[in-house]
Coordinates of C-alpha atoms in Angstrom, one line a residue:
X1451 CA 119.3 87.9 88.3
X1452 CA 119.4 89.5 91.8
X1453 CA 120.6 93.0 92.6
X1454 CA 123.4 93.1 95.3
X1455 CA 123.6 95.8 98.0
X1456 CA 127.3 95.1 98.7
X1457 CA 129.3 97.0 96.1
X1458 CA 133.0 96.2 95.5
X1459 CA 133.3 99.0 93.0
X1460 CA 130.4 101.4 92.4
X1461 CA 131.1 102.4 88.8
X1462 CA 132.1 98.9 87.7
X1463 CA 129.1 97.3 89.5
X1464 CA 126.7 99.8 87.9
X1465 CA 128.1 99.2 84.4
X1466 CA 127.9 95.5 84.8
X1467 CA 124.4 95.6 86.1
X1468 CA 123.1 97.8 83.3
X1469 CA 124.8 95.7 80.7
X1470 CA 123.3 92.5 82.2
X1471 CA 119.9 94.1 82.4
X1472 CA 119.9 95.3 78.8
X1473 CA 121.1 91.9 77.6
X1474 CA 118.4 90.2 79.5
X1475 CA 115.7 92.5 78.3
X1476 CA 116.7 92.0 74.7
X1477 CA 116.6 88.2 75.2
X1478 CA 113.3 88.2 77.1
X1479 CA 111.5 90.4 74.5
X1480 CA 112.9 88.6 71.5
X1481 CA 114.9 91.6 70.5
X1482 CA 112.1 94.1 70.8
X1483 CA 113.2 97.5 72.0
X1484 CA 110.9 100.3 72.9
X1485 CA 110.7 103.1 70.2
X1486 CA 110.3 105.7 72.8
X1487 CA 112.5 108.8 72.8
X1488 CA 115.6 108.1 74.9
X1489 CA 116.1 110.3 78.0
X1490 CA 118.6 110.7 80.8
X1491 CA 116.0 112.2 83.1
X1492 CA 115.9 109.9 86.1
X1493 CA 112.2 110.3 86.8
X1494 CA 111.2 109.8 83.2
X1495 CA 113.3 106.7 82.8
X1496 CA 112.1 105.1 86.1
X1497 CA 109.5 102.3 86.2
X1498 CA 107.2 102.1 89.2
X1499 CA 104.3 99.9 90.2
X1500 CA 102.2 102.0 92.6
X1501 CA 99.2 100.8 94.6
X1502 CA 97.0 102.9 96.8
X1503 CA 94.5 100.6 98.4
X1504 CA 92.3 103.4 99.9
X1505 CA 91.6 105.3 96.7
X1506 CA 93.0 107.1 93.7
X1507 CA 96.3 109.0 93.8
X1508 CA 95.9 112.7 94.6
X1509 CA 98.3 114.3 92.1
X1510 CA 97.2 117.8 93.1
X1511 CA 98.3 117.4 96.7
X1512 CA 101.3 115.2 95.8
X1513 CA 102.5 116.2 92.3
X1514 CA 105.8 114.3 92.7
X1515 CA 103.8 111.1 92.4
X1516 CA 103.1 111.9 88.7
X1517 CA 106.7 112.5 87.6
X1518 CA 107.6 108.9 86.7
X1519 CA 107.9 108.1 83.0
X1520 CA 106.5 104.5 83.2
X1521 CA 103.9 103.6 85.7
X1522 CA 102.1 100.3 86.1
X1523 CA 98.9 100.3 88.2
X1524 CA 98.2 97.1 90.2
X1525 CA 94.7 95.6 90.3
X1526 CA 94.5 96.4 94.0
X1527 CA 94.7 100.1 93.3
X1528 CA 91.7 102.0 94.7
X1529 CA 90.4 98.6 96.0
X1530 CA 88.4 100.2 98.8
X1531 CA 86.4 102.1 96.2
X1532 CA 85.7 99.5 93.5
X1533 CA 85.1 96.5 95.8
X1534 CA 82.1 98.4 97.2
X1535 CA 80.5 98.8 93.8
X1536 CA 77.7 96.4 92.7
X1537 CA 79.0 94.7 90.8
X1538 CA 82.7 95.4 91.2
X1539 CA 84.4 97.3 88.4
X1540 CA 88.2 97.0 88.8
X1541 CA 88.9 97.6 85.1
X1542 CA 86.9 100.8 85.0
X1543 CA 88.8 102.0 88.1
X1544 CA 92.2 101.2 86.5
X1545 CA 91.1 103.2 83.4
X1546 CA 90.1 106.1 85.6
X1547 CA 93.5 106.1 87.4
X1548 CA 95.3 105.9 84.0
X1549 CA 93.3 108.9 82.8
X1550 CA 94.1 110.9 86.0
X1551 CA 97.8 110.1 85.6
X1552 CA 98.0 111.1 81.9
X1553 CA 96.1 114.3 82.7
X1554 CA 99.1 115.5 84.8
X1555 CA 101.8 113.7 82.8
X1556 CA 100.7 113.3 79.2
X1557 CA 104.1 111.9 78.1
X1558 CA 104.0 109.0 80.6
X1559 CA 103.5 105.4 79.6
X1560 CA 100.8 103.8 81.6
X1561 CA 100.7 100.0 82.1
X1562 CA 97.8 98.1 83.8
X1563 CA 97.6 94.7 85.5
X1564 CA 96.5 91.6 83.6
X1565 CA 96.3 88.0 84.7
X1566 CA 95.8 85.1 82.2
X1567 CA 96.1 82.4 84.8
X1568 CA 93.5 83.6 87.2
X1569 CA 90.1 84.6 85.8
X1570 CA 89.2 87.4 88.3
X1571 CA 85.5 88.3 88.3
X1572 CA 86.1 91.8 89.5
X1573 CA 87.4 92.5 86.0
X1574 CA 84.3 93.3 84.0
X1575 CA 85.4 91.6 80.8
X1576 CA 86.1 88.3 82.7
X1577 CA 82.9 88.4 84.7
X1578 CA 80.9 88.7 81.4
X1579 CA 82.3 85.4 80.3
X1580 CA 82.0 83.7 83.7
X1581 CA 78.3 84.7 83.7
X1582 CA 77.6 83.0 80.3
X1583 CA 77.5 79.2 80.4
X1584 CA 78.4 79.2 76.7
X1585 CA 81.9 80.2 77.7
X1586 CA 82.4 77.9 80.6
X1587 CA 84.7 75.8 78.4
X1588 CA 87.3 78.6 78.9
X1589 CA 87.5 77.9 82.6
X1590 CA 88.5 75.0 84.9
X1591 CA 85.7 73.1 86.7
X1592 CA 85.3 71.4 90.0
X1593 CA 85.5 67.6 89.7
X1594 CA 82.0 66.2 89.3
X1595 CA 81.6 65.2 93.0
X1596 CA 82.0 68.8 94.1
X1597 CA 79.7 70.5 91.6
X1598 CA 76.5 72.0 92.9
X1599 CA 73.7 73.5 91.0
X1600 CA 73.7 75.4 87.7
X1601 CA 75.6 78.6 88.6
X1602 CA 79.1 79.5 87.7
X1603 CA 80.1 79.4 91.4
X1604 CA 78.7 75.9 91.8
X1605 CA 80.5 74.5 88.8
X1606 CA 83.7 76.5 88.1
X1607 CA 86.6 76.0 90.5
X1608 CA 87.6 79.1 92.5
X1609 CA 89.4 79.8 95.8
X1610 CA 89.3 82.9 98.0
X1611 CA 93.0 83.8 98.2
X1612 CA 93.6 87.6 97.6
X1613 CA 89.8 88.0 97.2
X1614 CA 87.9 91.1 98.3
X1615 CA 86.0 90.4 101.4
X1616 CA 88.0 87.4 102.5
X1617 CA 91.0 87.2 104.9
X1618 CA 94.5 86.8 103.5
X1619 CA 95.3 90.2 102.0
X1620 CA 98.6 90.3 103.8
X1621 CA 97.5 92.5 106.7
X1622 CA 95.6 89.8 108.7
X1623 CA 92.2 91.0 107.6
X1624 CA 89.9 90.9 104.6
X1625 CA 91.6 91.6 101.2
X1626 CA 89.4 94.6 100.5
X1627 CA 86.4 95.3 102.8
X1628 CA 83.0 95.2 101.2
X1629 CA 80.5 97.5 102.8
X1630 CA 82.4 97.7 106.1
X1631 CA 82.0 93.9 106.8
X1632 CA 85.2 93.1 108.7
X1633 CA 83.8 90.1 110.6
X1634 CA 82.6 86.6 109.6
X1635 CA 80.7 85.5 107.6
X1636 CA 83.3 86.6 105.1
X1637 CA 82.4 88.0 101.7
X1638 CA 79.2 89.6 102.9
X1639 CA 78.2 92.4 100.7
X1640 CA 80.8 91.6 98.0
X1641 CA 79.2 91.6 94.5
X1642 CA 81.1 89.9 91.7
X1643 CA 77.9 89.2 89.6
X1644 CA 74.8 87.1 89.9
X1645 CA 75.7 83.4 90.5
X1646 CA 79.5 84.3 90.7
X1647 CA 80.9 84.2 94.2
X1648 CA 83.9 86.4 94.5
X1649 CA 87.1 84.3 94.2
X1650 CA 90.0 83.4 91.9
X1651 CA 88.7 81.3 89.0
X1652 CA 91.1 79.8 86.5
X1653 CA 91.4 79.8 82.7
X1654 CA 91.6 76.5 80.9
X1655 CA 94.3 77.0 78.4
X1656 CA 93.6 73.7 76.7
X1657 CA 90.8 75.4 74.9
X1658 CA 92.4 77.0 71.9
X1659 CA 89.5 79.3 71.3
X1660 CA 90.4 81.2 74.4
X1661 CA 93.5 82.6 72.7
X1662 CA 91.7 84.8 70.3
X1663 CA 89.8 86.5 73.1
X1664 CA 92.9 86.9 75.2
X1665 CA 94.9 88.6 72.5
X1666 CA 92.2 90.5 70.6
X1667 CA 89.9 91.6 73.4
X1668 CA 91.6 91.2 76.8
X1669 CA 94.9 92.7 75.6
X1670 CA 93.9 94.9 72.6
X1671 CA 90.3 95.9 73.2
X1672 CA 89.2 99.4 72.7
X1673 CA 87.5 99.9 76.1
X1674 CA 90.0 98.5 78.6
X1675 CA 92.9 97.4 76.4
X1676 CA 95.6 98.7 74.0
X1677 CA 93.0 100.0 71.6
X1678 CA 92.4 102.7 74.2
X1679 CA 95.0 105.5 74.1
X1680 CA 95.1 105.6 77.9
X1681 CA 96.8 102.1 77.9
X1682 CA 100.4 101.6 76.8
X1683 CA 101.0 98.1 78.1
X1684 CA 100.4 95.4 80.7
X1685 CA 101.9 93.6 83.6
X1686 CA 101.2 89.9 83.0
X1687 CA 101.0 88.0 86.3
X1688 CA 101.2 84.4 87.5
X1689 CA 102.1 81.2 85.8
X1690 CA 101.5 77.4 85.4
X1691 CA 104.0 74.7 86.1
X1692 CA 104.1 71.0 87.0
X1693 CA 103.0 72.1 90.4
X1694 CA 99.9 73.8 89.1
X1695 CA 98.8 77.4 89.0
X1696 CA 100.9 79.9 91.1
X1697 CA 99.4 81.5 94.3
X1698 CA 96.4 79.2 94.4
X1699 CA 95.1 76.9 97.2
X1700 CA 97.3 73.9 97.6
X1701 CA 94.4 71.5 97.1
X1702 CA 93.2 73.1 93.9
X1703 CA 94.4 70.3 91.7
X1704 CA 92.6 67.7 93.8
X1705 CA 89.4 69.7 93.8
X1706 CA 89.5 70.0 90.0
X1707 CA 90.4 66.3 89.6
X1708 CA 93.4 67.1 87.4
X1709 CA 96.0 64.5 86.5
X1710 CA 99.6 65.1 85.9
X1711 CA 98.9 65.0 82.2
X1712 CA 96.1 67.5 82.6
X1713 CA 98.5 69.9 84.4
X1714 CA 101.1 69.4 81.7
X1715 CA 98.6 70.1 78.9
X1716 CA 97.3 73.2 80.7
X1717 CA 100.9 74.4 81.3
X1718 CA 101.8 74.0 77.7
X1719 CA 98.6 75.8 76.6
X1720 CA 99.3 78.7 79.0
X1721 CA 102.9 79.0 77.6
X1722 CA 101.5 79.4 74.1
X1723 CA 98.9 81.9 75.2
X1724 CA 101.4 83.8 77.2
X1725 CA 103.7 84.1 74.2
X1726 CA 100.7 85.1 72.0
X1727 CA 99.7 87.8 74.4
X1728 CA 103.2 89.2 74.5
X1729 CA 103.3 89.2 70.7
X1730 CA 99.9 91.0 70.6
X1731 CA 101.3 93.6 72.9
X1732 CA 104.5 94.1 71.1
X1733 CA 102.7 94.4 67.7
X1734 CA 100.8 97.4 69.0
X1735 CA 103.3 99.1 71.4
X1736 CA 106.5 97.9 72.9
X1737 CA 105.1 97.1 76.3
X1738 CA 105.5 93.9 78.4
X1739 CA 106.4 94.6 82.0
X1740 CA 107.4 90.9 82.2
X1741 CA 110.7 92.2 80.8
X1742 CA 111.2 95.1 83.1
X1743 CA 112.0 95.0 86.8
X1744 CA 109.7 97.3 88.7
X1745 CA 110.0 99.1 92.0
X1746 CA 106.8 98.2 93.8
X1747 CA 105.1 100.9 95.9
X1748 CA 102.0 100.0 98.0
X1749 CA 100.6 102.1 100.8
X1750 CA 97.5 103.2 102.6
X1751 CA 97.6 107.0 102.4
X1752 CA 96.2 107.0 105.9
X1753 CA 99.8 106.0 107.0
X1754 CA 103.1 106.9 105.3
X1755 CA 102.7 108.7 102.0
X1756 CA 104.9 106.2 100.2
X1757 CA 106.7 103.1 101.3
X1758 CA 109.4 102.0 98.9
X1759 CA 109.8 98.2 99.2
X1760 CA 112.5 96.8 96.9
X1761 CA 111.9 93.1 97.0
X1762 CA 115.3 92.3 95.4
X1763 CA 113.8 89.9 92.9
X1764 CA 115.1 91.3 89.7
X1765 CA 113.4 90.7 86.4
X1766 CA 110.6 88.2 86.5
X1767 CA 109.0 86.1 83.7
X1768 CA 105.8 85.9 85.7

């Protein structure tokens, strides 16, 4: 569904759009409806996805930023702070931002970013598993001819797209600068854990034991998940298809030595795990941003205070 800017009748268009959106949400969430108190307050009924790369949001200086009722913080939020930690601690930074937001708007619902396609080592819970060879069955490997040594980085496939310290962040430079290193060799100073080069690793959804960890720990854990009162839901990003994982290097399937059947099996496993994660979320609180279109906001506070960028994509199942 795509929002149109050309309006042939304002009132009729609005009613049709709202009806279509509500119908779609009920279908996408299997009939689940939030049990939150209804409100006609525009700010409290607005969903936003803010992202301040340079640091945490300053709600004392800009209190209007904390008026929204549902806010989803992207993984890149405060990136220039957490990517300079050793090792990186993105999840802790997200929790700190959630705490700051609820301190000024206690009634707000705070969602955080999660990815069950990419195993991002700057997330502390993911890095813990990447560092332990006993859990390498949860991740996709390089094909044998490309493996090197005994470390996670030498055995487990990863690329450097949207990776702190590497070019490709959308602005022509590194996607998060580590210790002021803005020139090659890329990645210098970035710490994602011993033996774990910073990059986008991939979960292997053919391993059914992964599902329990995803649903009970990654979604519902007491430290970073729904078991913590600061967290009300998640945005689940990326997907698998017959073409492979989304937003990954084009040669990734070849480097992993995956056949069409392998890709089909991983895609089927991802679909099951995605549904299981959604169910785990809904059981605890109604919260799956996969069923709510968001208004993305990303900015460096060194420039404009806020840049509203409506991408016109409408609801996404990613």
